[in-house]
Coordinates of C-alpha atoms in Angstrom, one line a residue:
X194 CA 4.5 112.6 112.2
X195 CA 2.0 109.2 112.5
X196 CA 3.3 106.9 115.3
X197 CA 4.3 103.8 114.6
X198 CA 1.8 100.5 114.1
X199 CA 1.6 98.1 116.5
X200 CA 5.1 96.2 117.6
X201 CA 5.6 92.4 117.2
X202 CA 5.3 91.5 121.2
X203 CA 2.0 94.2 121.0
X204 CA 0.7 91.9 118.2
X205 CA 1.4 88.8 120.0
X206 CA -0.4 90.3 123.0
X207 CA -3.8 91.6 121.5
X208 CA -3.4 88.2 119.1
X209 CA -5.7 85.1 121.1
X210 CA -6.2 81.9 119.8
X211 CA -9.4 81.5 118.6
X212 CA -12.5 79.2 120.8
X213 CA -12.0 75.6 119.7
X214 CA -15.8 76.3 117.6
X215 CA -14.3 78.4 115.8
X216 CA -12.0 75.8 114.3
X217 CA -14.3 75.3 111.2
X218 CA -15.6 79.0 110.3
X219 CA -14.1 80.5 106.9
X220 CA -14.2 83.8 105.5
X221 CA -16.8 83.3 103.0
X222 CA -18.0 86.4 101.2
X223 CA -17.5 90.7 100.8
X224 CA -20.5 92.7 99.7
X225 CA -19.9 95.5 97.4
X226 CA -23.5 97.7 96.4
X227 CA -23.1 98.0 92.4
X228 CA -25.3 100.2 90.5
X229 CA -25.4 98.4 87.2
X230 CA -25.5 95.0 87.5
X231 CA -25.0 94.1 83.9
X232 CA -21.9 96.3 84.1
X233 CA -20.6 94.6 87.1
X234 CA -21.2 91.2 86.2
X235 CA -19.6 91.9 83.1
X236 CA -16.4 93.4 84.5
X237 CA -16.1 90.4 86.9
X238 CA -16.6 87.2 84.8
X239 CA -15.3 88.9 81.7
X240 CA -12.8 90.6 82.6
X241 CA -11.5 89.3 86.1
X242 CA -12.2 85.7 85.1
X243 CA -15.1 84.7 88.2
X244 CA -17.6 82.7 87.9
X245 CA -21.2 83.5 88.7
X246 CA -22.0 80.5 90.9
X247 CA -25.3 82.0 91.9
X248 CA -28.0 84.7 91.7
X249 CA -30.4 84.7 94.3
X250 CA -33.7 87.0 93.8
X251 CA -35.4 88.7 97.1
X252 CA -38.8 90.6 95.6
X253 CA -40.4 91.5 98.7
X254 CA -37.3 93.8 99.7
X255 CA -36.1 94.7 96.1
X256 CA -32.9 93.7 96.0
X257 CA -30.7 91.0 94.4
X258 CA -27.7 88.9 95.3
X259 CA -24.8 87.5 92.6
X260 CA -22.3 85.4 93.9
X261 CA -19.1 85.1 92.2
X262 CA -16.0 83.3 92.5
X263 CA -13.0 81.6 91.2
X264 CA -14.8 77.9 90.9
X265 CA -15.2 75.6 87.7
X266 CA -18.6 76.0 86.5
X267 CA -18.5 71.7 86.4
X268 CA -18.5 71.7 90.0
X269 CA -21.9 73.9 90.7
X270 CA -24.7 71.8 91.4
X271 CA -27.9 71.8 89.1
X272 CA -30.5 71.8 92.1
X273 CA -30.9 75.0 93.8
X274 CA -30.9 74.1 97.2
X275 CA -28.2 72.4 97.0
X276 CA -26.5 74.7 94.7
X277 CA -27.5 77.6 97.5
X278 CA -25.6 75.2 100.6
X279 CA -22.6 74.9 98.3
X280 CA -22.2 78.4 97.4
X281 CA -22.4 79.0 101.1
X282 CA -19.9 76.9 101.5
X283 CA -17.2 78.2 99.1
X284 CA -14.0 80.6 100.3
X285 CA -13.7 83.9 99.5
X286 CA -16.5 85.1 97.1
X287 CA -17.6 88.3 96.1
X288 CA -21.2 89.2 96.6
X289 CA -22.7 91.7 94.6
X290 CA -25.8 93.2 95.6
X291 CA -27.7 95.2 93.3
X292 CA -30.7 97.4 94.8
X293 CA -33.7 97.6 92.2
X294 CA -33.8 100.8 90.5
X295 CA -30.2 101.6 91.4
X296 CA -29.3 101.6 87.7
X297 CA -31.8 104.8 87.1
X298 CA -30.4 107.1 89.5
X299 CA -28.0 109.5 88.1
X300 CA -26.8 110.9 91.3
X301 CA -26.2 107.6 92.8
X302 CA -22.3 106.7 93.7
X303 CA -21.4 104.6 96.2
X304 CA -18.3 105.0 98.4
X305 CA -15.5 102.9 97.9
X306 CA -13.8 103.7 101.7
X307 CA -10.5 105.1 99.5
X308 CA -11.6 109.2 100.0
X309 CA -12.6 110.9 103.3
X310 CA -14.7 109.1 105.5
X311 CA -12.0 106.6 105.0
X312 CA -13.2 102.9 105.5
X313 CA -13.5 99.8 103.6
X314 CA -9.5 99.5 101.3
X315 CA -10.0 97.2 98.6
X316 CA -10.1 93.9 97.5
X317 CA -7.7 91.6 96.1
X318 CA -7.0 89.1 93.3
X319 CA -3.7 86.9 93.2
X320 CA -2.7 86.3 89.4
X321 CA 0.4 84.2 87.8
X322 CA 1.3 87.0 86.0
X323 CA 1.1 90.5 86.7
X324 CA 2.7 92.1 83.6
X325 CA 0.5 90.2 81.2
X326 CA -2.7 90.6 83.9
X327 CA -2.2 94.5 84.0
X328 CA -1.5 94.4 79.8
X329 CA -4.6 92.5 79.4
X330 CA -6.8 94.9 81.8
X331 CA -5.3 98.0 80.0
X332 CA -6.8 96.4 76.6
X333 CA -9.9 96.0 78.5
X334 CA -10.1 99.6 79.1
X335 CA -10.1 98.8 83.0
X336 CA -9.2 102.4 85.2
X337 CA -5.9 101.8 87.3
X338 CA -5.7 103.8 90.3
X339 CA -1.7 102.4 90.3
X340 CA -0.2 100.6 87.8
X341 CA 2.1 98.2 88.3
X342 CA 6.0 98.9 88.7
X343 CA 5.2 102.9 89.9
X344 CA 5.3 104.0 92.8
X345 CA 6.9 102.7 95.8
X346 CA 5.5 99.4 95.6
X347 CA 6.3 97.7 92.5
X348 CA 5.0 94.3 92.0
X349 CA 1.3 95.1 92.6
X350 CA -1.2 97.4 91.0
X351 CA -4.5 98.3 92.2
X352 CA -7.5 98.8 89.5
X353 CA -11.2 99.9 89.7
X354 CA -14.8 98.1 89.6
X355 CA -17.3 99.6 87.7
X356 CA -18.6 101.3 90.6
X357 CA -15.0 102.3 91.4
X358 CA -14.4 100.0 94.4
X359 CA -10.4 99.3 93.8
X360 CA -8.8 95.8 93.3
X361 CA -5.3 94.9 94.6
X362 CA -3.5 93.1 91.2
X363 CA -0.7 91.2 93.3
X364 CA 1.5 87.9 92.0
X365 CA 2.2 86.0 95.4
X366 CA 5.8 85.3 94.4
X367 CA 6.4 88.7 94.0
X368 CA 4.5 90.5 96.5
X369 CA 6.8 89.7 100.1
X370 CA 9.9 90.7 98.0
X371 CA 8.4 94.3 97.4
X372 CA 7.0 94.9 100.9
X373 CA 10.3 93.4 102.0
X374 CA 12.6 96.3 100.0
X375 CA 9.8 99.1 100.9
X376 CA 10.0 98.3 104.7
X377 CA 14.1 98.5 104.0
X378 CA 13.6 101.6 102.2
X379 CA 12.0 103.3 105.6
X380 CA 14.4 102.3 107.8
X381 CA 17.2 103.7 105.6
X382 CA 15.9 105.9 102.8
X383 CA 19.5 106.3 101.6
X384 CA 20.0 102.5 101.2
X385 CA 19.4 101.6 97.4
X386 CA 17.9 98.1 97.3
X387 CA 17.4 96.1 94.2
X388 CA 14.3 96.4 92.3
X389 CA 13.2 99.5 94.3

């Protein structure tokens, strides 16, 4: 049997409070590798609703960069350097980086951290709605690795890129009251808790 996580006074303990520099750094960006970048754009401004806010182009190492986010498209600037220092400056984007070539090699797959070597989980995408998000996606013919209301968690559902990297489908109003009745669910697996 696993031991258990961390305890509160163990998280409190390891838990600093960050240099005073720090006071202004954001998380800014994941990179996910995609094969097909058509595919991939596709699947994330069609389907998921970003916006490509940039696509930057490096020749000499044969790769390129799409940036994409949940921004209105009246808000990226026009000029690139400026629209480079304001992309940079936006929360939580997805990069996508797309190796040239990638697209032609039938044996290429990459890992998405969910299979042995475990490693990188998932991302995830807050919507107002998870019922109609997860009816739409199913009408998209979007793979679900967990649909929503199975399993023990029941107000989230995780889906997959194109590449197969998964994506949490969560409603913040939701979510705490479903983590709430699982963690009451393992202290007393006899207890029946609404919603569960």
């Amino acid at each position: 049997m696993a031991s258990q996580g961390l305890t509160d006074e163990e998280v409190s303990a390891v838990c600093k409070e960050g240099h005073p520099m720090t006071q202004d750094y954001m998380m800014q960006q994941t990179t996910l590798r995609v094969k097909d970048p058509a595919r991939s754009l596709n699947f994330y401004t069609g389907i998921l609703g970003m916006t490509l806010l940039q696509k930057i182009d490096f020749p000499a190492m044969s790769f390129t960069l799409y940036f994409l986010g949940y921004e209105d498209k009246a808000n990226i600037p026009e000029e690139k350097l400026e629209r480079t220092a304001w992309t940079f400056s936006r929360h939580g984007l997805i990069e996508l980086l797309h190796n040239w070539g990638a697209q032609k090699d039938k044996d290429l797959k990459y890992h998405h951290g969910n299979k042995a070597p475990l490693g990188f989980g998932h991302i995830g995408i807050s919507v107002p709605n998870l019922a109609e998000a997860c009816s739409y996606f199913e009408k998209c013919g979007v793979t679900f690795v967990k649909k929503a209301y199975a399993g023990k968690t029941k107000n989230l559902a995780f889906i997959q890129d194109p590449d197969g990297y998964w994506i949490e489908i969560l409603n913040p109003k939701n979510i705490f009251l479903d983590l709430y009745c699982v963690l009451l669910r393992s202290k007393d697996k006899n207890k029946r808790i609404v919603n569960s």
